[in-house]
Amino acid sequence: MKKILASALILSLILVMLSGCGQSNTSKENTEVVSSPAAESTGAAEPVEAEESAEATDDIPYWTLTYHSHSTEGGTAAANEQWWLDRVTEATDGHVTFETYFSGTLMTENDAFTGIRDGIADCGYVSSSTINTIAPGFSLLTMMFTNLGNENSIYENVVVPYMEQYPQVAEEMNGVVIGGMQVSSLTGVVNSTEKAGLIVTPDDMKGKLAFAPTDVITNYFIDMGAAPVSIDFTEWYSSFERGIAEVMWMGWGPMVDMSLGEVLPYHSVLGMPTDTTFALLMFNEEVWNEFPAEYQQAILGLIPEYQAYSSEATIESEAEIRQVLEENGGTIYYMNDEETQLWADAASSVIEAQLEIVQSENPDLPVNEMYDYICQLGEDNT
């Protein structure tokens, strides 16, 4: 009988201990938000006693989000994105962390927007070239030779008021939320082969076999009298090496990363920004709405800081690339204002034609009015 009583007592003690452990356990996998009656009735957090631990009173869930990017893992762009991801984790006190899929291992670049919207990834990098194919109103922000002003403040001074002025543009983003943005005002670089020689004015493009990464720039080259060629990126090097193509409108990165500087030794740099590109860091809308308001505000508050960091990193990287090209015998020519204006003038007909295309495909949008408003915002942001 004593053994039975002793066993019963031990069992009772064990059950009490297990019950107590279950009540005090806090797991990162637990995403259920439990609010106190005081918090629910007043909207304010319930006061916490000084001796009570933060872990025991932390009722905010933890999220581990899948992050997609087509940026090459280990490259400059991926490093910039990782910096932002780390800052988001820091700004949310460790409640938002990421499982990253760089190098397009989760989905293709073209599928990034719809993939995040549909929940294939919780968040990720979406380039403006991808957005432009499905968001015509947003695409007007990336028209050639459109000055958007100080790139570090383009988001708050251009993008936000533009989307507020034209709700149609905001509707194009249904299902996703812009949580981060890097804006790059790219200076046009005309790269050419030894045979083609240095390209300085639009007249130098006549008869040249030219490759451009977008339809707009392809039409730009056609207006100058060039002969457009279509090349898959896996054949860029061999095409210029064999003379299948002679001129390429492209930034600095591939000149070293893909060794294109070996077959394109001439680089003519326009004296003004010619393209604006956006790296949009987007969240699935349902995931975003799970975050408390203070986390949403903290993430959006990182945009200016991320922009400044990315710009500085890009400037440093491009300077290093130019140095490598010159050390390897490349020629870099910086166009003067008069020469640059010739390229800007040549773009006017292309811009007009592109606006007409957007208007014809989207008759409900006041395209010219929207573009004029963007230009005004850009001027005010300068």
Coordinates of C-alpha atoms in Angstrom, one line a residue:
M1 CA 0.0 0.0 0.0
K2 CA 2.9 2.4 0.9
K3 CA 4.4 1.6 -2.5
I4 CA 1.2 2.4 -4.2
L5 CA 0.8 5.7 -2.4
A6 CA 4.4 6.6 -3.1
S7 CA 4.0 5.8 -6.8
A8 CA 0.8 7.9 -7.0
L9 CA 2.5 10.8 -5.3
I10 CA 5.5 10.6 -7.8
L11 CA 3.1 10.4 -10.7
S12 CA 1.2 13.5 -9.5
L13 CA 4.4 15.4 -9.1
I14 CA 5.5 14.5 -12.6
L15 CA 2.1 15.6 -14.1
V16 CA 2.4 18.9 -12.2
M17 CA 5.9 19.5 -13.5
L18 CA 4.9 18.6 -17.1
S19 CA 1.9 20.9 -16.9
G20 CA 4.1 23.8 -15.7
C21 CA 6.6 23.2 -18.5
G22 CA 3.9 23.2 -21.1
Q23 CA 2.6 26.6 -19.9
S24 CA 6.0 28.3 -20.0
N25 CA 7.3 27.0 -23.3
T26 CA 7.6 29.5 -26.2
S27 CA 8.4 28.2 -29.6
K28 CA 9.3 30.0 -32.8
E29 CA 7.1 27.5 -34.7
N30 CA 4.1 28.9 -32.7
T31 CA 2.5 31.6 -34.9
E32 CA -0.7 32.0 -32.9
V33 CA -1.1 35.5 -31.6
V34 CA -2.6 35.6 -28.0
S35 CA -3.6 39.0 -26.8
S36 CA -4.5 40.0 -23.3
P37 CA -8.1 41.4 -22.7
A38 CA -6.5 44.8 -21.9
A39 CA -4.7 44.8 -25.3
E40 CA -7.8 43.8 -27.2
S41 CA -10.0 46.4 -25.5
T42 CA -7.7 49.4 -25.6
G43 CA -5.3 48.7 -28.5
A44 CA -2.4 49.1 -26.1
A45 CA -0.1 46.4 -24.9
E46 CA -0.6 45.1 -21.4
P47 CA 2.0 46.4 -18.8
V48 CA 4.7 43.9 -18.1
E49 CA 6.1 43.4 -14.6
A50 CA 9.8 44.2 -14.4
E51 CA 10.8 40.7 -13.3
E52 CA 8.7 39.0 -16.1
S53 CA 10.9 37.9 -19.0
A54 CA 10.4 39.2 -22.5
E55 CA 10.1 35.7 -23.8
A56 CA 7.2 34.8 -21.6
T57 CA 5.3 37.9 -22.7
D58 CA 6.2 38.0 -26.3
D59 CA 2.9 37.2 -28.2
I60 CA 4.2 38.2 -31.7
P61 CA 4.7 35.2 -34.0
Y62 CA 7.9 34.3 -35.7
W63 CA 8.1 33.9 -39.5
T64 CA 10.6 32.1 -41.7
L65 CA 9.8 33.3 -45.2
T66 CA 10.9 31.8 -48.5
Y67 CA 12.8 34.5 -50.5
H68 CA 13.3 34.3 -54.3
S69 CA 15.9 36.1 -56.3
H70 CA 17.4 35.6 -59.8
S71 CA 20.6 37.4 -58.6
T72 CA 23.7 35.2 -58.8
E73 CA 24.5 33.9 -55.3
G74 CA 27.8 35.5 -54.2
G75 CA 27.4 38.4 -56.6
T76 CA 27.1 42.1 -55.8
A77 CA 23.4 42.2 -56.3
A78 CA 22.8 39.2 -54.0
A79 CA 25.0 40.7 -51.4
N80 CA 23.0 43.9 -51.4
E81 CA 19.8 41.9 -51.0
Q82 CA 21.2 39.9 -48.2
W83 CA 22.1 43.1 -46.4
W84 CA 18.5 44.2 -46.7
L85 CA 17.2 40.8 -45.4
D86 CA 19.5 41.0 -42.4
R87 CA 18.3 44.5 -41.7
V88 CA 14.7 43.3 -41.8
T89 CA 15.4 40.6 -39.3
E90 CA 17.1 43.1 -37.1
A91 CA 14.3 45.7 -37.4
T92 CA 11.7 43.0 -36.4
D93 CA 13.7 41.9 -33.4
G94 CA 14.4 38.5 -35.0
H95 CA 10.8 37.7 -35.7
V96 CA 11.1 37.7 -39.5
T97 CA 13.9 35.6 -40.9
F98 CA 14.4 34.2 -44.4
E99 CA 15.2 31.0 -46.3
T100 CA 16.9 32.3 -49.4
Y101 CA 16.8 30.9 -53.0
F102 CA 19.2 32.9 -55.1
S103 CA 20.3 32.3 -58.7
G104 CA 16.6 31.6 -59.7
T105 CA 16.6 28.2 -58.0
L106 CA 12.9 28.6 -56.9
M107 CA 11.4 30.1 -60.1
T108 CA 12.4 32.1 -63.2
E109 CA 12.8 35.8 -63.3
N110 CA 9.7 36.2 -65.5
D111 CA 7.6 34.2 -63.0
A112 CA 8.8 36.2 -59.9
F113 CA 5.9 38.6 -59.7
T114 CA 3.1 36.1 -60.2
G115 CA 5.0 33.5 -58.1
I116 CA 5.1 35.8 -55.1
R117 CA 1.5 36.9 -55.6
D118 CA 0.4 33.3 -55.8
G119 CA 2.4 32.2 -52.7
I120 CA 5.1 30.1 -54.4
A121 CA 7.5 32.4 -52.5
D122 CA 6.6 34.5 -49.6
C123 CA 8.7 37.4 -50.8
G124 CA 11.5 38.1 -53.3
Y125 CA 13.3 40.3 -55.8
V126 CA 11.3 41.4 -58.8
S127 CA 13.1 43.4 -61.5
S128 CA 11.4 46.4 -63.3
S129 CA 11.7 44.5 -66.6
T130 CA 9.5 41.8 -65.2
I131 CA 7.0 44.3 -63.7
N132 CA 6.8 46.2 -67.0
T133 CA 5.4 43.2 -68.8
I134 CA 2.3 43.1 -66.6
A135 CA 2.0 46.6 -65.1
P136 CA 1.8 49.1 -67.9
G137 CA 1.2 52.1 -65.6
F138 CA 4.3 51.3 -63.6
S139 CA 6.3 50.8 -66.8
L140 CA 6.0 54.5 -67.5
L141 CA 8.5 55.1 -64.6
T142 CA 11.2 53.4 -66.6
M143 CA 11.0 55.2 -69.9
M144 CA 14.3 56.1 -71.5
F145 CA 15.8 59.5 -70.7
T146 CA 13.2 60.2 -68.1
N147 CA 14.7 62.1 -65.2
L148 CA 13.3 60.9 -61.9
G149 CA 15.7 63.1 -59.8
N150 CA 17.6 62.1 -56.8
E151 CA 17.6 58.3 -56.8
N152 CA 17.8 58.0 -53.1
S153 CA 14.4 59.6 -52.7
I154 CA 12.6 58.4 -55.8
Y155 CA 10.5 56.0 -53.8
E156 CA 8.9 58.5 -51.5
N157 CA 9.0 61.5 -53.8
V158 CA 8.0 59.9 -57.1
V159 CA 6.7 56.3 -56.8
V160 CA 4.4 56.8 -53.8
P161 CA 2.7 60.0 -55.0
Y162 CA 2.4 58.6 -58.5
M163 CA 0.6 55.5 -57.2
E164 CA -1.6 57.7 -55.0
Q165 CA -2.5 60.0 -57.9
Y166 CA -3.3 57.1 -60.2
P167 CA -4.9 54.2 -58.2
Q168 CA -4.9 52.2 -61.4
V169 CA -1.1 51.7 -60.9
A170 CA -1.6 50.6 -57.3
E171 CA -4.2 48.1 -58.5
E172 CA -1.6 46.6 -60.8
M173 CA 0.2 45.5 -57.6
N174 CA -2.8 43.6 -56.2
G175 CA -1.7 40.5 -54.3
V176 CA 1.8 41.9 -53.5
V177 CA 3.2 44.7 -51.4
I178 CA 6.4 46.6 -52.1
G179 CA 8.4 46.2 -48.9
G180 CA 11.7 47.4 -50.3
M181 CA 13.0 49.2 -53.4
Q182 CA 16.4 49.9 -54.9
V183 CA 16.3 52.4 -57.8
S184 CA 19.3 52.7 -60.2
S185 CA 19.6 55.6 -62.6
L186 CA 21.8 53.9 -65.2
T187 CA 24.1 55.8 -67.5
G188 CA 24.0 54.4 -71.0
V189 CA 27.2 52.6 -72.1
V190 CA 27.7 51.7 -75.8
N191 CA 30.1 48.9 -76.0
S192 CA 31.7 47.9 -79.4
T193 CA 34.1 45.5 -81.0
E194 CA 37.5 46.3 -82.4
K195 CA 36.1 46.2 -86.0
A196 CA 33.2 48.6 -85.2
G197 CA 35.5 51.0 -83.4
L198 CA 34.6 53.7 -80.9
I199 CA 30.9 54.8 -81.1
V200 CA 30.5 58.5 -80.2
T201 CA 27.4 59.8 -82.0
P202 CA 24.2 58.2 -83.2
D203 CA 25.5 58.5 -86.8
D204 CA 28.2 56.0 -85.9
M205 CA 25.5 53.4 -85.4
K206 CA 24.6 53.3 -89.1
G207 CA 25.0 49.8 -90.5
K208 CA 26.3 48.3 -87.3
L209 CA 25.1 44.9 -86.1
A210 CA 23.7 45.9 -82.7
F211 CA 22.3 44.0 -79.8
A212 CA 20.0 45.6 -77.2
P213 CA 18.5 44.0 -74.1
T214 CA 15.0 45.5 -74.6
D215 CA 12.6 46.1 -77.4
V216 CA 12.7 49.9 -76.7
I217 CA 16.5 50.1 -77.1
T218 CA 16.3 47.9 -80.2
N219 CA 13.9 50.4 -81.8
Y220 CA 16.2 53.1 -80.6
F221 CA 19.1 51.5 -82.6
I222 CA 16.9 50.9 -85.6
D223 CA 16.0 54.6 -85.8
M224 CA 19.8 55.3 -85.9
G225 CA 20.2 53.0 -88.9
A226 CA 21.7 50.0 -87.1
A227 CA 20.9 46.4 -87.9
P228 CA 19.4 44.7 -84.8
V229 CA 20.5 41.2 -83.9
S230 CA 18.9 38.8 -81.4
I231 CA 21.3 36.8 -79.2
D232 CA 20.7 34.5 -76.2
F233 CA 22.9 35.6 -73.3
T234 CA 24.7 32.2 -73.4
E235 CA 26.0 33.3 -76.9
W236 CA 27.0 36.9 -76.2
Y237 CA 30.7 36.3 -76.0
S238 CA 31.0 34.1 -79.1
S239 CA 28.7 36.3 -81.1
F240 CA 30.9 39.4 -80.6
E241 CA 34.0 37.3 -81.0
R242 CA 32.9 36.0 -84.4
G243 CA 31.5 39.3 -85.6
I244 CA 27.8 38.2 -85.6
A245 CA 27.2 41.3 -83.5
E246 CA 29.3 44.5 -83.2
V247 CA 27.6 46.8 -80.7
M248 CA 25.9 46.3 -77.4
W249 CA 24.0 48.6 -75.1
M250 CA 24.8 47.2 -71.7
G251 CA 26.1 48.2 -68.2
W252 CA 29.4 47.5 -66.7
G253 CA 28.8 44.2 -64.9
P254 CA 28.9 41.7 -67.8
M255 CA 32.0 43.3 -69.2
V256 CA 34.0 41.6 -66.4
D257 CA 31.6 39.0 -65.0
M258 CA 31.1 37.4 -68.5
S259 CA 34.5 38.6 -69.8
L260 CA 32.7 40.6 -72.5
G261 CA 35.4 43.3 -72.2
E262 CA 37.7 40.9 -74.1
V263 CA 35.6 41.1 -77.2
L264 CA 34.1 44.6 -76.7
P265 CA 37.2 46.8 -76.0
Y266 CA 35.5 50.1 -76.6
H267 CA 33.1 51.7 -74.1
S268 CA 31.4 55.0 -74.8
V269 CA 29.6 56.5 -71.8
L270 CA 26.8 59.0 -72.1
G271 CA 27.0 62.1 -69.9
M272 CA 23.5 61.6 -68.3
P273 CA 21.3 58.8 -66.9
T274 CA 19.5 57.1 -69.7
D275 CA 17.6 54.3 -67.9
T276 CA 15.9 53.9 -64.5
T277 CA 15.6 50.4 -63.2
F278 CA 13.8 49.2 -60.1
A279 CA 14.7 46.3 -57.9
L280 CA 11.5 45.7 -56.1
L281 CA 11.6 43.6 -52.9
M282 CA 8.0 42.4 -52.7
F283 CA 6.0 40.5 -50.1
N284 CA 3.0 38.3 -50.7
E285 CA 0.1 40.5 -49.6
E286 CA -1.4 37.9 -47.2
V287 CA 2.0 37.4 -45.6
W288 CA 2.5 41.1 -45.3
N289 CA -0.9 41.6 -43.6
E290 CA 0.1 39.1 -40.9
F291 CA 2.8 41.5 -39.7
P292 CA 2.0 43.9 -36.9
A293 CA 1.8 47.6 -38.0
E294 CA 5.1 48.4 -36.3
Y295 CA 6.9 45.8 -38.3
Q296 CA 5.4 47.0 -41.5
Q297 CA 6.5 50.5 -40.7
A298 CA 10.0 49.4 -39.7
I299 CA 10.5 47.5 -43.0
L300 CA 9.3 50.4 -45.1
G301 CA 11.5 52.7 -43.1
L302 CA 14.5 50.8 -44.4
I303 CA 13.9 51.8 -48.0
P304 CA 16.0 55.0 -47.9
E305 CA 18.8 53.3 -46.0
Y306 CA 18.8 50.3 -48.4
Q307 CA 18.8 52.7 -51.4
A308 CA 21.8 54.6 -50.1
Y309 CA 23.7 51.4 -49.3
S310 CA 23.0 49.8 -52.6
S311 CA 23.9 52.9 -54.6
E312 CA 27.3 53.2 -52.8
A313 CA 28.0 49.5 -53.3
T314 CA 27.1 49.8 -57.0
I315 CA 29.3 52.9 -57.5
E316 CA 32.2 51.1 -55.9
S317 CA 31.7 48.0 -58.0
E318 CA 31.4 49.9 -61.3
A319 CA 34.6 51.9 -60.5
E320 CA 36.5 48.6 -59.9
I321 CA 35.1 47.2 -63.2
R322 CA 36.2 50.2 -65.2
Q323 CA 39.7 50.0 -63.6
V324 CA 40.0 46.4 -64.6
L325 CA 38.9 47.1 -68.2
E326 CA 41.4 49.9 -68.6
E327 CA 44.2 47.8 -67.1
N328 CA 43.4 45.1 -69.7
G329 CA 43.7 47.6 -72.6
G330 CA 40.1 48.7 -72.9
T331 CA 39.2 52.2 -74.0
I332 CA 36.6 54.2 -72.0
Y333 CA 35.3 57.4 -73.6
Y334 CA 33.1 59.9 -71.7
M335 CA 30.8 61.8 -74.1
N336 CA 30.6 65.6 -73.6
D337 CA 27.3 67.4 -73.2
E338 CA 26.9 68.1 -76.9
E339 CA 27.4 64.5 -77.9
T340 CA 25.1 63.3 -75.1
Q341 CA 22.4 65.6 -76.3
L342 CA 22.5 64.0 -79.7
W343 CA 21.6 60.6 -78.1
A344 CA 18.8 62.2 -76.1
D345 CA 17.4 63.9 -79.2
A346 CA 17.5 60.5 -81.0
A347 CA 15.4 59.0 -78.2
S348 CA 12.5 61.4 -78.5
S349 CA 10.8 59.5 -81.4
V350 CA 11.3 56.2 -79.6
I351 CA 9.7 57.5 -76.4
E352 CA 6.7 58.9 -78.3
A353 CA 6.3 55.6 -80.1
Q354 CA 6.5 53.6 -76.9
L355 CA 3.8 55.9 -75.2
E356 CA 1.6 55.3 -78.2
I357 CA 2.0 51.5 -77.8
V358 CA 1.2 51.6 -74.1
Q359 CA -1.9 53.7 -74.9
S360 CA -3.2 51.5 -77.7
E361 CA -2.8 48.4 -75.4
N362 CA -4.4 50.2 -72.4
P363 CA -7.1 52.5 -73.8
D364 CA -8.5 53.2 -70.2
L365 CA -5.2 54.7 -69.0
P366 CA -4.5 58.4 -69.5
V367 CA -0.9 57.5 -70.6
N368 CA 0.4 60.9 -71.7
E369 CA -1.1 62.6 -68.7
M370 CA 0.5 60.0 -66.4
Y371 CA 3.9 60.3 -68.1
D372 CA 3.8 64.1 -67.8
Y373 CA 3.0 63.8 -64.1
I374 CA 6.0 61.4 -63.7
C375 CA 8.3 64.0 -65.4
Q376 CA 7.0 66.7 -63.1
L377 CA 7.6 64.6 -60.0
G378 CA 11.1 63.8 -61.2
E379 CA 11.8 67.5 -61.8
D380 CA 10.6 68.4 -58.3
N381 CA 12.8 65.6 -56.9
T382 CA 16.0 66.9 -58.6

